[in-house]
Coordinates of C-alpha atoms and ligand atoms in Angstrom, one line a residue:
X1 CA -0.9 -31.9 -14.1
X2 CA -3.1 -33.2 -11.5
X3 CA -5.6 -33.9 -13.0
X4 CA -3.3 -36.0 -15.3
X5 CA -2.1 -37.7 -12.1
X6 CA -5.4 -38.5 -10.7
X7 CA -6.2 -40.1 -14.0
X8 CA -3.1 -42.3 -13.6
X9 CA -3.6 -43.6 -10.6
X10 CA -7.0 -44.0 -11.2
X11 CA -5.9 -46.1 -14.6
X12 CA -3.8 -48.2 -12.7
X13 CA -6.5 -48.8 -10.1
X14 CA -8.5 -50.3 -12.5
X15 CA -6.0 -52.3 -14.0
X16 CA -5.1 -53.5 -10.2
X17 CA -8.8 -54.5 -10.1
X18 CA -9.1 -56.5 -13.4
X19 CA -5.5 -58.2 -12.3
X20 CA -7.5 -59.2 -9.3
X21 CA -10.7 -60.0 -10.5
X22 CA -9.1 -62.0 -13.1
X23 CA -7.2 -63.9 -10.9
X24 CA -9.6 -64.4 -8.4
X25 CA -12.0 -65.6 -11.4
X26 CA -8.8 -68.2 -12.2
X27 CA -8.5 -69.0 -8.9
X28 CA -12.5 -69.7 -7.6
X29 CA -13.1 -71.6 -10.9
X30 CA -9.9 -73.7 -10.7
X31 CA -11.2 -74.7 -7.0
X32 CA -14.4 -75.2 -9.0
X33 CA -12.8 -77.6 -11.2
X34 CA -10.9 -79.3 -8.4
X35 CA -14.5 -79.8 -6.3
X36 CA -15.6 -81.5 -9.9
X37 CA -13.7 -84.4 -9.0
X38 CA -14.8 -84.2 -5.2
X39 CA -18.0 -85.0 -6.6
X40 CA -17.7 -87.0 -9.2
X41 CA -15.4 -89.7 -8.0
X42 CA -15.7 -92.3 -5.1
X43 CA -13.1 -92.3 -2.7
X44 CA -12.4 -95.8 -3.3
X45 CA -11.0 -95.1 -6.4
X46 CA -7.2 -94.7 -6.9
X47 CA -6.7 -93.6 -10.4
X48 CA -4.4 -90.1 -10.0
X49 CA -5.1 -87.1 -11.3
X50 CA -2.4 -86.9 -13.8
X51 CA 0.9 -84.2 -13.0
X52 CA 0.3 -80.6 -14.1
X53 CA -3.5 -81.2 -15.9
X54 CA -6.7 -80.7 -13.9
X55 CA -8.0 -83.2 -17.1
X56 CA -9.5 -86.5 -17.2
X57 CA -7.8 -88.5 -14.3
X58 CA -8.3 -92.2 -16.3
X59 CA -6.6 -91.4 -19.0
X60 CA -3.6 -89.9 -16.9
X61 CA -3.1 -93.0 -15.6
X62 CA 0.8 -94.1 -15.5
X63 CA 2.4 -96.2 -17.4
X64 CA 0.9 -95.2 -20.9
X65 CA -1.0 -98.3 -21.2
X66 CA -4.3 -96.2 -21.1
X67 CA -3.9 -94.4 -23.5
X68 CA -3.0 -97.2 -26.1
X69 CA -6.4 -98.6 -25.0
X70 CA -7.4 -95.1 -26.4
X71 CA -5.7 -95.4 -29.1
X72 CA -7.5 -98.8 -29.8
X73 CA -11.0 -97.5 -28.8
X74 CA -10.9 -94.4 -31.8
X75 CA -8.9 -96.1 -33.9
X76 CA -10.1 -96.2 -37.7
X77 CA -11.6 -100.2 -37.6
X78 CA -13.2 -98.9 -34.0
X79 CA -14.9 -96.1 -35.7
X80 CA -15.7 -98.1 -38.6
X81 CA -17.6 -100.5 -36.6
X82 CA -19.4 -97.6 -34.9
X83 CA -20.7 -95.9 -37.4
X84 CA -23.8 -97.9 -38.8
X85 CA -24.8 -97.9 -35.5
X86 CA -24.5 -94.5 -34.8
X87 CA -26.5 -93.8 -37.8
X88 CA -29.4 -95.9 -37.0
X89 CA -29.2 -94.4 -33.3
X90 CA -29.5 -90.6 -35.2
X91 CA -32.1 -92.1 -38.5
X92 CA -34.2 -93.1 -35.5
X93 CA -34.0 -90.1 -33.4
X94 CA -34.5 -87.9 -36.6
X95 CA -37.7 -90.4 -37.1
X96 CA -39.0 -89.1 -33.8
X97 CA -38.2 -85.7 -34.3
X98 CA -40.2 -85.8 -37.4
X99 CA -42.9 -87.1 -36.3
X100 CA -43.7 -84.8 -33.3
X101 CA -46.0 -82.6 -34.1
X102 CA -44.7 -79.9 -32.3
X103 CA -41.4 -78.0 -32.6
X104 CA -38.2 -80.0 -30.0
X105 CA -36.2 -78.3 -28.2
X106 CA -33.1 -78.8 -30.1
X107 CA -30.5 -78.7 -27.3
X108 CA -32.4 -80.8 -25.1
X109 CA -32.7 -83.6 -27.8
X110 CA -29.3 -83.7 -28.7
X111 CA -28.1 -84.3 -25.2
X112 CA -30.7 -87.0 -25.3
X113 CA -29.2 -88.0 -28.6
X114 CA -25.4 -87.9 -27.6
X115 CA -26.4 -89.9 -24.2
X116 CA -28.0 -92.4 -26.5
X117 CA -25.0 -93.2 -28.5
X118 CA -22.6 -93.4 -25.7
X119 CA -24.6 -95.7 -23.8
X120 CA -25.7 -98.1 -26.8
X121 CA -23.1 -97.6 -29.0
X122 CA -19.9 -96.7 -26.9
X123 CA -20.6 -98.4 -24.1
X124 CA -22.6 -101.3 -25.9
X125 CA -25.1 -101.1 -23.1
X126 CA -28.5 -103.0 -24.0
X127 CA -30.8 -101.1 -21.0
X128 CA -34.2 -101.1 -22.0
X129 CA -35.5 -97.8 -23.4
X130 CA -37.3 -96.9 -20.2
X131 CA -34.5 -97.5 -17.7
X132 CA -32.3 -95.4 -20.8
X133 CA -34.8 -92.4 -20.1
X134 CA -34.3 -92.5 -16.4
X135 CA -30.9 -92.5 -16.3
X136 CA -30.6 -89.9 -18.6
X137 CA -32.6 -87.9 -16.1
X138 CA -30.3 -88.6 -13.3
X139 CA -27.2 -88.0 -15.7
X140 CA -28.7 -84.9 -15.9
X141 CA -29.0 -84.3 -12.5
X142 CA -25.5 -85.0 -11.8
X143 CA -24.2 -82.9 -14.9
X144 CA -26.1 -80.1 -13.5
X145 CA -24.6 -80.3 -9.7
X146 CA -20.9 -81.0 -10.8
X147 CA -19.6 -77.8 -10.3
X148 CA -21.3 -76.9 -6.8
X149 CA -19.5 -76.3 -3.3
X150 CA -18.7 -79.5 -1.6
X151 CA -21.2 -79.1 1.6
X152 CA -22.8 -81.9 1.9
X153 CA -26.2 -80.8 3.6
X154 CA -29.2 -82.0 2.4
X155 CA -30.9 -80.2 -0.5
X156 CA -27.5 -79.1 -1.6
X157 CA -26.2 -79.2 -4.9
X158 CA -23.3 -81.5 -3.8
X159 CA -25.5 -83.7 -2.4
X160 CA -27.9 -83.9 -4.9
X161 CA -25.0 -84.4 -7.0
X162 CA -23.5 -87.2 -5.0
X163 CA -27.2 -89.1 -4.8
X164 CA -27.6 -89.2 -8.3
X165 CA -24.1 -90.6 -8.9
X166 CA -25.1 -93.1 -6.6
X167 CA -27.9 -93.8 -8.4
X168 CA -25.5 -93.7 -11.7
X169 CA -23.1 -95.8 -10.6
X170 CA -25.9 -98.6 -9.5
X171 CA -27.2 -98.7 -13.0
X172 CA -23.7 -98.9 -14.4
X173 CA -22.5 -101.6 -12.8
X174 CA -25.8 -103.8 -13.6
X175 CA -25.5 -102.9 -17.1
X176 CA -21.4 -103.8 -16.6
X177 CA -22.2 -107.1 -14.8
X178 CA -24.9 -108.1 -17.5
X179 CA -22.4 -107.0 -20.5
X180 CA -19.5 -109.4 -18.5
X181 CA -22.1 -112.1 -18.6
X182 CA -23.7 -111.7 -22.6
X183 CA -21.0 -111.9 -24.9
X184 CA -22.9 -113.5 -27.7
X185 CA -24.6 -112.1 -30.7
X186 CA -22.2 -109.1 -30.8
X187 CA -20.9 -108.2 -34.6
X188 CA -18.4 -106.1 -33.1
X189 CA -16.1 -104.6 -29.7
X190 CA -17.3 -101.6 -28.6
X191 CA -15.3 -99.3 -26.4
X192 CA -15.7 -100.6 -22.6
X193 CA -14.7 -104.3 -24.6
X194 CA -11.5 -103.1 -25.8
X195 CA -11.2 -101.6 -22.2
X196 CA -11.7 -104.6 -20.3
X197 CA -9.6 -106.2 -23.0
X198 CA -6.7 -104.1 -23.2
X199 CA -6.5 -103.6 -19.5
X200 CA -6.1 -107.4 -18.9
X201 CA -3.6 -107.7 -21.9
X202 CA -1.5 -105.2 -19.9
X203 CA -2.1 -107.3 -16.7
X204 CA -4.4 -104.5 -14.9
X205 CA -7.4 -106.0 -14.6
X206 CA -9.4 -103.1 -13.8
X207 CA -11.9 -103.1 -10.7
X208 CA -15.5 -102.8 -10.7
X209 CA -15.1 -99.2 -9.3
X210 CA -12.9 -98.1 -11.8
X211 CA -14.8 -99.5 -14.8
X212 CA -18.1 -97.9 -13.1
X213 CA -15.8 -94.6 -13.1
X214 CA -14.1 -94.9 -16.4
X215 CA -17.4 -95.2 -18.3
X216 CA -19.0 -92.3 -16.0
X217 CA -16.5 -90.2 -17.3
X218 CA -16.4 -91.0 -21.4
X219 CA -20.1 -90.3 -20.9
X220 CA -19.4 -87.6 -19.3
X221 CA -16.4 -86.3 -22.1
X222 CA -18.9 -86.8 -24.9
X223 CA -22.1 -85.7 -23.8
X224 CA -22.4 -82.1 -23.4
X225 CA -19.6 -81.2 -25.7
X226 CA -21.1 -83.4 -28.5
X227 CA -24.6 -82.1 -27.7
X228 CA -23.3 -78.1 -28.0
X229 CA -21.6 -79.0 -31.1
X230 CA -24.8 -80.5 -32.9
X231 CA -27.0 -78.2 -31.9
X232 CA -24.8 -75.3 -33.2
X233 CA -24.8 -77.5 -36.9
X234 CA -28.4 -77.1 -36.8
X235 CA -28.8 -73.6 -35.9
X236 CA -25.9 -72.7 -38.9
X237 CA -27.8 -75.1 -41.4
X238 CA -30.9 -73.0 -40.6
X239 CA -29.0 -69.6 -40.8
X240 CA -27.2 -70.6 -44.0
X241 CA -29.7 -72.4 -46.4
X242 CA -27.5 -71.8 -49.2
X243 CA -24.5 -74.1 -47.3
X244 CA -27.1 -76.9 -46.6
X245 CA -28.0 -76.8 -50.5
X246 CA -24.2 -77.2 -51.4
X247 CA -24.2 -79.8 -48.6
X248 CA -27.0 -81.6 -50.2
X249 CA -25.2 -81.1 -53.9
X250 CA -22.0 -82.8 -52.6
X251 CA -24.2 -85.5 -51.3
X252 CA -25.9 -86.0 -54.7
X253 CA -22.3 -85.6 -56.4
X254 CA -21.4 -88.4 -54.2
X255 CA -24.4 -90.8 -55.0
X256 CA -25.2 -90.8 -51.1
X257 CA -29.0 -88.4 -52.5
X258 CA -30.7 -89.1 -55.3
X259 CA -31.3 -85.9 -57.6
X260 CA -34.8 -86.2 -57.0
X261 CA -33.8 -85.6 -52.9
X262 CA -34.2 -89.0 -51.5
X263 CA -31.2 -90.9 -49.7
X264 CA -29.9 -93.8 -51.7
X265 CA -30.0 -97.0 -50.3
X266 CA -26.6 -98.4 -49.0
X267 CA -24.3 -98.7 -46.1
X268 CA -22.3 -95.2 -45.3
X269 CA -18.5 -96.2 -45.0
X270 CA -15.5 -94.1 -43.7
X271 CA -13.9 -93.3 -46.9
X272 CA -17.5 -92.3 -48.1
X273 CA -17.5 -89.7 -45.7
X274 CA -13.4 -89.0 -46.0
X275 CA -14.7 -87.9 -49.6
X276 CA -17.5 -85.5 -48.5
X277 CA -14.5 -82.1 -48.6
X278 CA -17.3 -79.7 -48.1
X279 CA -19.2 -81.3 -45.0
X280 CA -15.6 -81.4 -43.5
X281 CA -15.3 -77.9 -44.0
X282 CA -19.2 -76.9 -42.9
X283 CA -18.1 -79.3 -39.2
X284 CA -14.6 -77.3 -39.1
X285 CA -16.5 -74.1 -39.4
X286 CA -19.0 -74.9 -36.6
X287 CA -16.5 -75.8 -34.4
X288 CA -14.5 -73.1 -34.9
X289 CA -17.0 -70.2 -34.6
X290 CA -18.9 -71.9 -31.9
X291 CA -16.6 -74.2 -30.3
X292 CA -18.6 -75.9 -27.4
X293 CA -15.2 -75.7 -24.3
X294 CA -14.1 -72.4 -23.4
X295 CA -10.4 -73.8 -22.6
X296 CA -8.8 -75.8 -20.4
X297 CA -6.7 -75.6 -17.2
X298 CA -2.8 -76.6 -16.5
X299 CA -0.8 -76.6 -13.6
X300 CA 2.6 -75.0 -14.9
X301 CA 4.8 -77.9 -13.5
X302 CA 8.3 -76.2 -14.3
X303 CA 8.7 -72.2 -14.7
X304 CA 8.5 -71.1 -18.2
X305 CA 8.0 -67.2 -20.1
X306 CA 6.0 -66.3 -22.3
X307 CA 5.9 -63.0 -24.6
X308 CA 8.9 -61.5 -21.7
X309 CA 6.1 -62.9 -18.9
X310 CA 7.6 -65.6 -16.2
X311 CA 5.2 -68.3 -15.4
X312 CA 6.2 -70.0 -12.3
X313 CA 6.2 -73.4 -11.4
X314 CA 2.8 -74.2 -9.4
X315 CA 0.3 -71.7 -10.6
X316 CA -2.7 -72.8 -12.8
X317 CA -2.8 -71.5 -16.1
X318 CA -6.3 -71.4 -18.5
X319 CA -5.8 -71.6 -22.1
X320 CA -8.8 -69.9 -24.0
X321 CA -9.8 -72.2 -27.1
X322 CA -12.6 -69.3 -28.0
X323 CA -10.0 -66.5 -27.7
X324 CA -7.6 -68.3 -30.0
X325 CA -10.4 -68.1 -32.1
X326 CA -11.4 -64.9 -32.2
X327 CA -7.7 -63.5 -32.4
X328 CA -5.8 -66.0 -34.4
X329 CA -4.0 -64.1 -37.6
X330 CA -4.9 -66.7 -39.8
X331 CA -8.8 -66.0 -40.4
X332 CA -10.1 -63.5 -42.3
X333 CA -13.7 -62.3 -41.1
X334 CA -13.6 -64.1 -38.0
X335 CA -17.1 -63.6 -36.9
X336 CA -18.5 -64.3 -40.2
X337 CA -19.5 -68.0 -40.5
X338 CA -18.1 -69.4 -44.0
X339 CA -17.1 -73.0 -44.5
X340 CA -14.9 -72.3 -47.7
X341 CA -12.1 -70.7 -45.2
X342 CA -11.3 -73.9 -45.1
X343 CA -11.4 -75.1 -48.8
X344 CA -8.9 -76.4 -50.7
X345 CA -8.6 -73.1 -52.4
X346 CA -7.9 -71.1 -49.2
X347 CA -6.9 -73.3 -46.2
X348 CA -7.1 -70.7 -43.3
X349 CA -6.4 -73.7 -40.9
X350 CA -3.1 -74.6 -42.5
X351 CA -0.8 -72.3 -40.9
X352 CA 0.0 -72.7 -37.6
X353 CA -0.4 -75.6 -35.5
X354 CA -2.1 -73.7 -32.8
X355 CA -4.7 -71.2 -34.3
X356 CA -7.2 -73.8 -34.7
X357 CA -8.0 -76.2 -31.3
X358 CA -11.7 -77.2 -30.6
X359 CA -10.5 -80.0 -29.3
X360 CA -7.8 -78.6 -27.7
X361 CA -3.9 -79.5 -28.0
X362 CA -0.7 -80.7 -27.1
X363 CA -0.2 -84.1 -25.2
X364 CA -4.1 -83.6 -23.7
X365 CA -5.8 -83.4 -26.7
X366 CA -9.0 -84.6 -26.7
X367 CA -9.0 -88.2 -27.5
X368 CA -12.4 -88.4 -29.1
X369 CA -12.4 -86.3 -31.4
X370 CA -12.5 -88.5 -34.2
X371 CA -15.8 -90.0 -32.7
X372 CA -17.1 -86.6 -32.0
X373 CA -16.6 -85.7 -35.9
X374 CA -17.9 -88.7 -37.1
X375 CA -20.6 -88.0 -35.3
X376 CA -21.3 -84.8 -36.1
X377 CA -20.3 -85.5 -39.9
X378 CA -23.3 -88.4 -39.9
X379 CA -25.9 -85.8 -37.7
X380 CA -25.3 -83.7 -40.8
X381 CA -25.7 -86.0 -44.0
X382 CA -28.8 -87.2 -42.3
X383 CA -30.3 -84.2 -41.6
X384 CA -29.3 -83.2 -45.2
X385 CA -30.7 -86.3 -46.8
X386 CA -34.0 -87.2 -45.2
X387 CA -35.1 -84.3 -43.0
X388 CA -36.5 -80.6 -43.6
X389 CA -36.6 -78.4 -40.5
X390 CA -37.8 -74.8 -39.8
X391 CA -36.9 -72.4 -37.0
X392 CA -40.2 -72.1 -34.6
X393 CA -39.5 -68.7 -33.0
X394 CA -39.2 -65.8 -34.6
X395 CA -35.3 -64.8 -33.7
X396 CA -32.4 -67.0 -33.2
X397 CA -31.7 -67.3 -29.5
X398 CA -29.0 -65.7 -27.9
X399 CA -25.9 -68.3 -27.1
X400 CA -24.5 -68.7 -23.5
X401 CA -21.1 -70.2 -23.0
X402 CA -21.7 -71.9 -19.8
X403 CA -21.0 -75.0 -18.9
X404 CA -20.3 -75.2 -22.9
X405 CA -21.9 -73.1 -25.6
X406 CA -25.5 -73.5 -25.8
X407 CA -28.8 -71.5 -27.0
X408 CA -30.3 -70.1 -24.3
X409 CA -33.7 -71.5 -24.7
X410 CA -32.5 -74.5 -26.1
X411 CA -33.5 -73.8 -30.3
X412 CA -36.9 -74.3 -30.9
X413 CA -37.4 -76.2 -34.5
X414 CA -39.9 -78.3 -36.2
X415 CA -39.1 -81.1 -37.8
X416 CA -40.3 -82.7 -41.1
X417 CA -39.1 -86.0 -42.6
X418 CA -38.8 -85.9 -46.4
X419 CA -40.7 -89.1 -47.4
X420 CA -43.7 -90.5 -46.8
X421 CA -41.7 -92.8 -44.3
X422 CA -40.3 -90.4 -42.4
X423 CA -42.8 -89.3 -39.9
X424 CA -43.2 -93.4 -38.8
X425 CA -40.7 -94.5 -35.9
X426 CA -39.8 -98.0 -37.4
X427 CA -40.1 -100.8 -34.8
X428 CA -37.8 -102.5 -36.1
X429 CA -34.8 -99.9 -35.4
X430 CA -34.5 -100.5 -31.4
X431 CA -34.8 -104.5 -32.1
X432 CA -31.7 -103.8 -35.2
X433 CA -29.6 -102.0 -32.1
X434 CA -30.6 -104.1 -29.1
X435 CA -29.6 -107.4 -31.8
X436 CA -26.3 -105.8 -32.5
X437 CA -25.3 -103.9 -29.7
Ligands
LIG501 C1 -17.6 -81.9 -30.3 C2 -17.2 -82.7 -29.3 C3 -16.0 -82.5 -28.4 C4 -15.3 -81.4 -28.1 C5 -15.4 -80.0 -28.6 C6 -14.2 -81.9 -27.2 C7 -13.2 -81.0 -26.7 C8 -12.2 -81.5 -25.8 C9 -11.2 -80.6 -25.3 C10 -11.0 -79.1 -25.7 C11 -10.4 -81.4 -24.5 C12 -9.1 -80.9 -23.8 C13 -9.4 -80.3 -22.5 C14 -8.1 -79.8 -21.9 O1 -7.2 -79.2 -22.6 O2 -7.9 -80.0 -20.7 C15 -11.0 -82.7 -24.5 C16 -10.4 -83.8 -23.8 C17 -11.0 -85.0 -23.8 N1 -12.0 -85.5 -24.5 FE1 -13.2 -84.4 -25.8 N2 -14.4 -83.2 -26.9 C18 -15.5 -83.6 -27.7 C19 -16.0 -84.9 -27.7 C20 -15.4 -86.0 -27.0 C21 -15.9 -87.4 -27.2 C22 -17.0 -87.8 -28.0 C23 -15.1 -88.1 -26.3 C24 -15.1 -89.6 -26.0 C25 -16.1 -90.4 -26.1 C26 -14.1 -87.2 -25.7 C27 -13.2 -87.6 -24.8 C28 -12.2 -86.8 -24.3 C29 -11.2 -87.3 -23.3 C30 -11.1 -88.7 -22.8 C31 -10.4 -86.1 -23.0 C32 -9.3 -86.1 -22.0 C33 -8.0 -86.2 -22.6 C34 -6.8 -86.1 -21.6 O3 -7.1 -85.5 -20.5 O4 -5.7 -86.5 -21.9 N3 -14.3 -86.0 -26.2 N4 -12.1 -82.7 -25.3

């Protein structure tokens, strides 16, 4: 009997601990979250963080307006205009990848990749390729020191953090200024445009500071998540050889590869890809099984209950996207990584509007996800089409979580190209995107 009661208490000790730990874990990485935007935003700047979210204070901005300039920048014309330049940004990096003759860190070279495309193609930013690699070095810096304590002494992490977004923010508003000034020779608006555009349409001329801040933080929204994302398609195409070869079948099926392996010549459209069902299904699996955020914080902003639980107004809340996952009724073999769940045959996803979120849900959704699969969707028909690559270490690496999923040496892989082409960086690529963009 004592013994039984000893175990008791010593049950509900533990379980006092978790609650604690767990809370404490909510609590510190809230704070965390908070300091993020101690450190990445100037004082100067007056756009609120929105009521009850800890999310991305530009888009909260009142009034709605912002996020029908959202709207606008991912709508489906935006996107159309996007993507032949996002696939000469990828062709080109696939090029160099190709043609070094040692294996790339995967990882690294898709955040390289992802910075690339929000900078030339979002952003429409002509910086010369040399200024582009410094400023991805700083970005990095920054990334890398955004969730440190705010002491600002020197050799911290905040103030390493706060030099490079100095240094950021410099570089930003040149390119800004020299964008305002060179309107010509564009073929198309790219997302700062319908900004600057949009926010003058719905008299709020936005400031330099907030601009400078705005694009630090899409950059900042499609970077790492973007870069996670594509480097967990490669490591599943390498995994799964047969799901690249019914990849490279539907793309055959489709006339976008010849049956003799070589890409067909011709410009890749939207409803192109809309036709591709099974490279929509291999993206949906990747980001399902290895979805690159955790979850995402609220501040409850009126007492609800949940499952017999009262929430009460003012506490944070974390939703878990990879729990969600990992639990949700709807999938059968959950750890198992298989595309067809989401086939036209079996439609695990179809159930439910919450089982599935990689981009999370509800009025904070993530607004670029439609870029993000886009993105992802072309990464993947040109790998399929034009490159052949080969795991350079013996295992797979093991994945970390934090700050989104990642390998934890970073994927090593060589890189072939498929034709006799492929192992050339064309010239002619950076003056095609410095023309246009
Ligand atoms: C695979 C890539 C991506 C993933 C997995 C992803 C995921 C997410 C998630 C889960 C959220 C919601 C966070 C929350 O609930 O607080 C979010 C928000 C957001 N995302 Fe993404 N994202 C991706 C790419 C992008 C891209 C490419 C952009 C834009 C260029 C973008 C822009 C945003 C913005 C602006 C928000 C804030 C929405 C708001 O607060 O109302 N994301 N993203």
């Amino acid at each position: 009997m004592l013994f039984e009661g000893l175990e008791l208490v010593s049950a509900l000790a533990t379980l006092a601990a978790c609650l604690v730990s767990v809370t404490l874990l909510l609590a510190v990485s809230q704070q965390l979250w908070q300091l993020r935007w101690a450190a990445t935003r100037d004082k100067s700047c007056k756009l609120p963080i929105p009521k009850g979210s800890m999310g991305f204070p530009l888009i909260g901005e009142t009034g709605h307006w912002l996020l029908q300039v959202f709207s606008k920048i991912f709508s489906h014309e935006a996107l159309q205009s996007y993507l032949p330049k996002i696939r000469l940004v990828i062709q080109d990096t696939l090029r160099a990848w190709s043609s070094h003759p040692e294996a790339i860190n995967v990882y690294q070279e898709t955040q390289k990749l992802t910075f690339r495309m929000a900078i030339r193609v979002l952003l429409g930013f002509s910086i010369p390729e040399e200024d582009l690699g410094h400023l991805f070095e700083v970005y990095q810096q920054f990334v890398e020191n955004v969730f440190s304590l705010p002491v600002d002494l020197p050799f911290s992490g905040y103030r390493r953090g706060i030099q490079a977004r100095q240094i950021l923010q410099k570089g930003l508003e040149k390119a800004i200024r020299e964008k305002l000034q060179c309107t010509q020779g564009k073929d198309y608006s790219d997302a700062l445009d319908i900004l600057i555009e949009s926010s003058k349409e719905h008299g709020k001329e936005m400031t330099m500071q907030e601009l400078k801040d705005g694009t630090l933080e899409l950059i900042f929204a499609a970077y790492a998540t973007t870069a996670s994302a594509s480097t967990s398609l490669i490591m599943q195409l390498l995994k799964h050889p047969a799901v690249l070869e019914k990849l490279r079948e539907e793309l055959r099926a489709q006339g976008i590869l010849h049956s003799g392996g070589c890409p067909c010549e011709g410009t890749l459209r939207l409803d192109t890809l809309s036709r591709l069902h099974y490279l929509d299904c291999v993206i949906k699996e990747v980001m399902r099984l290895f979805t690159p955020i955790s979850g995402g914080y609220r501040t409850v902003l009126q007492t609800f209950e949940l499952d017999g639980f009262q929430i009460p107004k003012g506490w944070s809340v974390m939703y878990s996207i990879r729990d969600t996952h990992d639990t949700a009724p709807v999938f059968k073999d959950v750890n198992v990584f298989d595309p067809d769940r989401f086939g036209q045959a079996r439609s695990e996803d179809k159930d439910g509007r919450f089982h599935y979120l990689p981009f999370g849900g509800g009025v904070r959704t993530c607004l670029g996800k439609h870029l993000a699969k886009l993105f992802l969707k072309v990464l993947a028909v040109e790998l399929a089409s034009t490159s052949r690559f080969e795991l350079a270490t013996r295992t797979f690496p093991r994945i970390t979580l934090v700050p989104v999923l990642h390998p934890v040496d970073g994927l090593s892989v060589k890189f072939f190209g498929l034709d006799s082409n492929q192992n050339k960086i064309l010239p002619e690529t950076e003056a095609m995107l410095s023309a246009t963009v």
